[in-house]
XYZ file of C-alpha atoms in Angstrom:
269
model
C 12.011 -20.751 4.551
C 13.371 -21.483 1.231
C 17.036 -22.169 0.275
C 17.381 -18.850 -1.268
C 15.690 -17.110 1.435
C 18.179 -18.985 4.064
C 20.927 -17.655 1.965
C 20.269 -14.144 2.833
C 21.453 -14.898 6.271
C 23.908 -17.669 5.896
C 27.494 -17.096 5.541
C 29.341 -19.532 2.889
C 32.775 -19.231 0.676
C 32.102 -20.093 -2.737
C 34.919 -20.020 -6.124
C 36.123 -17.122 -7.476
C 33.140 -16.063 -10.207
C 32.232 -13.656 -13.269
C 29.302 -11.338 -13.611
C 27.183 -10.769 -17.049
C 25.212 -7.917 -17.311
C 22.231 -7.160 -19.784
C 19.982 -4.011 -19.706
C 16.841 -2.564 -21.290
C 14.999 0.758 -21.625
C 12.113 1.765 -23.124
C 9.989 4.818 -23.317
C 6.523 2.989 -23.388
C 3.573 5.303 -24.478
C 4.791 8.294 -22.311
C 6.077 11.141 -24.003
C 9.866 11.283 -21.881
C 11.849 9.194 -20.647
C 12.519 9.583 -17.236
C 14.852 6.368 -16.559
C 17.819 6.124 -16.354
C 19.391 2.628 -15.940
C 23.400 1.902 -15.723
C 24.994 -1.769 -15.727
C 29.084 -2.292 -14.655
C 31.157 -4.940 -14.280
C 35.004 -4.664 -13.706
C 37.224 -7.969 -12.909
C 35.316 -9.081 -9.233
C 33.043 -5.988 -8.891
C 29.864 -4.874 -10.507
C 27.228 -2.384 -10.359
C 23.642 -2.047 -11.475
C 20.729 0.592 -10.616
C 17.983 1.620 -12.094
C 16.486 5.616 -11.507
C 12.858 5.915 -12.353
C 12.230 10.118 -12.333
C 9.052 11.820 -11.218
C 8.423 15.054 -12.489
C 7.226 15.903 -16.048
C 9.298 17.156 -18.782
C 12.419 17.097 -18.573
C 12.517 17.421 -14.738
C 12.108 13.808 -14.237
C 15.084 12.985 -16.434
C 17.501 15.077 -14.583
C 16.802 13.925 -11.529
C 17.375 9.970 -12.127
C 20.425 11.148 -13.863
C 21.554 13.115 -10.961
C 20.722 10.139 -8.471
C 22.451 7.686 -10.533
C 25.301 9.770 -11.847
C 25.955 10.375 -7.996
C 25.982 7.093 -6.741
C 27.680 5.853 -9.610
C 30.526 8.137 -9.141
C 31.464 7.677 -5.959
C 31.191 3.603 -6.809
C 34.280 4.356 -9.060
C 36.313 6.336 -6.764
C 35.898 3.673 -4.316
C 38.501 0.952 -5.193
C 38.102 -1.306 -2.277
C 34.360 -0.096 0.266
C 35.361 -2.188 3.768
C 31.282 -1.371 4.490
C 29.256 -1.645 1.633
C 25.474 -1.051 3.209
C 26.812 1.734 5.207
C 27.956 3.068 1.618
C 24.791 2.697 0.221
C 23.168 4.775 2.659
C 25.925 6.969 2.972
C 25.267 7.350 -0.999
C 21.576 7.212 -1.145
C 21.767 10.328 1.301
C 24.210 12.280 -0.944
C 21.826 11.461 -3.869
C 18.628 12.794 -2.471
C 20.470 16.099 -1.432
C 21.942 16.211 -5.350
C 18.290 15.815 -6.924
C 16.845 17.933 -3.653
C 19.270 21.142 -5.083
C 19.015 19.798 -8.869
C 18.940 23.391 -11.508
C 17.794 23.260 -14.511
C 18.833 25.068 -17.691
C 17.749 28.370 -16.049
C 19.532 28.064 -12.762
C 15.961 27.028 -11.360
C 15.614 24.681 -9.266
C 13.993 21.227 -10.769
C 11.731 20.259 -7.900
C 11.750 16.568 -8.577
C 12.375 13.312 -7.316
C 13.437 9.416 -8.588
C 13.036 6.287 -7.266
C 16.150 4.006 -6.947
C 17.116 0.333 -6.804
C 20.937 -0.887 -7.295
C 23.178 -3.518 -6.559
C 26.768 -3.845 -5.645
C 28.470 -7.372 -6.057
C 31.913 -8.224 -4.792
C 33.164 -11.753 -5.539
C 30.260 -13.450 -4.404
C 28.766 -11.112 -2.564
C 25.435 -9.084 -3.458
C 24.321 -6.109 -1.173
C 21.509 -3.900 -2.483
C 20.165 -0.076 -1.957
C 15.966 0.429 -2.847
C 14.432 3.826 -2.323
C 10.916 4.132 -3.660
C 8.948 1.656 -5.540
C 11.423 0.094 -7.950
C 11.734 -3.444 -7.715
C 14.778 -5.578 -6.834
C 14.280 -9.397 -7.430
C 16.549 -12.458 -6.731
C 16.016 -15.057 -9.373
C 17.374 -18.619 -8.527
C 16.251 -22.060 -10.549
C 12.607 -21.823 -10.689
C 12.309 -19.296 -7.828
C 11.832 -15.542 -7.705
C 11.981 -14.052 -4.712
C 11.728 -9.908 -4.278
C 13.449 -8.444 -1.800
C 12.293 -4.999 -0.652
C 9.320 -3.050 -0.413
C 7.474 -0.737 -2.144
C 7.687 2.885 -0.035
C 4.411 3.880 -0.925
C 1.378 4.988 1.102
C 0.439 0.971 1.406
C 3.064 0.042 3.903
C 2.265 3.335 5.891
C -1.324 2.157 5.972
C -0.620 -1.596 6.120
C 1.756 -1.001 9.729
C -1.110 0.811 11.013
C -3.580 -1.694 10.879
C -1.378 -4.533 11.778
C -0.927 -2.347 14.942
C -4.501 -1.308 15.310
C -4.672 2.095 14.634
C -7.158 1.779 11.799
C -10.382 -0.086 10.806
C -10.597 -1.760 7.850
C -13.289 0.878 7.065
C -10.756 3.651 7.478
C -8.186 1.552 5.452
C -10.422 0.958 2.668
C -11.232 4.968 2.919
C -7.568 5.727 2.461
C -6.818 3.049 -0.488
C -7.170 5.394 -3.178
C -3.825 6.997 -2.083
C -2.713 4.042 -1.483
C 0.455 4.427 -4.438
C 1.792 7.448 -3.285
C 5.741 7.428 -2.442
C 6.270 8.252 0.724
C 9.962 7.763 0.287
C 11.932 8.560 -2.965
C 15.377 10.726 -3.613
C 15.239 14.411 -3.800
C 12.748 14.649 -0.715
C 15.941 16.603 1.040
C 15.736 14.571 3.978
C 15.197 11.042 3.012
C 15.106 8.406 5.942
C 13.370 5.532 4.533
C 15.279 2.681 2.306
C 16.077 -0.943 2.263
C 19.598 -1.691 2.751
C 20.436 -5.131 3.582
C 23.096 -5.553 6.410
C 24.455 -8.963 6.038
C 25.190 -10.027 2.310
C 23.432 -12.250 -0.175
C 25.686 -15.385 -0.654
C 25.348 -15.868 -4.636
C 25.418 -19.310 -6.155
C 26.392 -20.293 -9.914
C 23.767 -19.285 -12.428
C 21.818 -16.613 -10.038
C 20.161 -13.323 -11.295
C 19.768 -10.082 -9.855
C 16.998 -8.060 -11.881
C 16.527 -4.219 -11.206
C 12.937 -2.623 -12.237
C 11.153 0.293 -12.425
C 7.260 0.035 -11.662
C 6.618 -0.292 -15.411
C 7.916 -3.935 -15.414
C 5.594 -5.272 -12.314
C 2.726 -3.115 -12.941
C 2.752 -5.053 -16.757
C 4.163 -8.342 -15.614
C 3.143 -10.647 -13.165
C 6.179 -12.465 -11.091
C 5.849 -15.686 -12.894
C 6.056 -13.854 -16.283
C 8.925 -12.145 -15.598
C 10.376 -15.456 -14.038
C 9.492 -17.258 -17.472
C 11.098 -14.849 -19.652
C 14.061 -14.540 -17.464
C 14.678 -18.169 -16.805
C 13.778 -19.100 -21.211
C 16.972 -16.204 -21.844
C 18.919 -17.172 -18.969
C 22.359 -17.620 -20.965
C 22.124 -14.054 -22.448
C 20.711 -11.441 -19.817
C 21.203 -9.388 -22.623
C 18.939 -10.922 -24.899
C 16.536 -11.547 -21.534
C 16.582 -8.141 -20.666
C 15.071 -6.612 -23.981
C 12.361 -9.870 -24.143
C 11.017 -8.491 -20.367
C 10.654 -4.570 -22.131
C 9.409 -5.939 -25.354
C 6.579 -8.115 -22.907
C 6.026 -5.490 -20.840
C 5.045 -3.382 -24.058
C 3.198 -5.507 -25.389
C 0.637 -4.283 -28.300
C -0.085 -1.459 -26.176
C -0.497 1.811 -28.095
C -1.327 3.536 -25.013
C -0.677 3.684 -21.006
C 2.691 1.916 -20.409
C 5.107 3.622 -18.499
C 8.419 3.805 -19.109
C 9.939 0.796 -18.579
C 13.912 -0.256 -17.655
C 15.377 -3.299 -16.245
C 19.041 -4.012 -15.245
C 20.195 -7.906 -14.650
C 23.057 -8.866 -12.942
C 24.120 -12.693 -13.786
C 26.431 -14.967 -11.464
C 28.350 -17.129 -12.598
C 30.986 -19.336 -10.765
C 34.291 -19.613 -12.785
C 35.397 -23.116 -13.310
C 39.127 -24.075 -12.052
């Protein structure tokens, strides 16, 4: 187990600190854009998420709006949260029952859905929500570590054959579905999300990157480290490099593409 890795676990007091925040959006080669990405930071608190909308048209764009809008919110009228995971789920709920009875223009209902991944920090303390296949990633030094899962058809099929209730024949059979979300907001009765229960002690200089599936379907981990860790002293600046790399010279077949990075830093006394 790493140092970072320990740290998920490990209670420690560290100084007072300040947050930076830098975010990026782009529409790739799609014809919407159905992100929708929102960065916060007030005094000891900040907030970052990142809503990647399923649905076509329009439809997909309302519903990450709804899901972030929602969450968002109720972040705001919250001053001081005593629990912050049970507020996440709390919230996450809420948000899948705003995008489940969504209307559009015509009163119609959208019949859409977004993924989510956000992150609360107080003082030192980092707690995140991920419902879908966004990505959440810790970046520390020369590490990367991400910290959830991808709630696709995979990790139905991978639990059943680490409990031996398929082949790898039948496996293999099934892999073609293997992407679809079996978890995402505006299902109407979501269940399945990764909330972690004890917070993430963050140390001086760590970043907290929010994704949509357009950054790690482009990127591999060590690319996205690189960039990150070259434009470390301006998320800002490193969030538009990991869009603009993620792009590419493609003219056709990237995804929309959003990021959100949270940076720690300890203040000096």
């Amino acid at each position: 187990m790493t140092e970072m890795e320990k740290d998920v676990v490990t209670l420690k007091i560290y100084p007072k600190e300040r947050i930076e925040v830098g975010t990026s959006s782009i529409i790739g080669t799609r014809d919407n854009q159905e992100d929708t990405i929102f960065g916060y930071v007030c005094q000891e608190r900040a907030i970052g998420m990142v809503c990647d909308g399923m649905g076509g048209l329009a439809k997909g764009e309302l519903a990450s709006k709804a899901a972030a809008e929602s969450l968002a919110d109720a972040w705001f009228e919250s001053k001081e949260i005593e629990d912050i995971p049970d507020f996440l789920k709390r919230q996450a709920i809420k948000a899948d029952e705003k995008v489940f009875f969504q209307e559009d223009e015509n009163g119609e209902r959208i019949r859409a859905g977004t993924t989510m991944v956000a992150a609360i920090v107080e003082k030192d303390e980092l707690y995140w929500l991920s419902v879908g296949d966004s990505k959440i990633y810790i970046i520390r030094g020369e590490e990367i570590i991400s910290v959830c899962r991808e709630h696709n058809y995979r990790l139905t099929l991978d639990q059943r054959l680490e409990q031996g209730q398929l082949t790898q024949e039948e496996y293999a059979a099934e892999e073609y579905r293997a992407e679809a979300l079996i978890s995402y907001l505006g299902m109407g009765n979501v269940s399945l999300m990764d909330v972690n229960a004890q917070p993430f002690r963050m140390r001086d200089g760590d970043i907290v990157l929010l994704s949509s599936d357009g950054l790690y379907k482009s990127l591999t981990e060590n690319e996205i480290l690189h960039l990150v860790t070259e434009y470390q002293e301006n998320v800002q600046h490193a969030a538009e490099a990991l869009t603009a790399a993620a792009m590419g010279d493609k003219t056709s077949g990237q995804d929309n593409t959003s990021v959100v990075l949270l940076r720690y830093k300890e203040k000096k006394e």
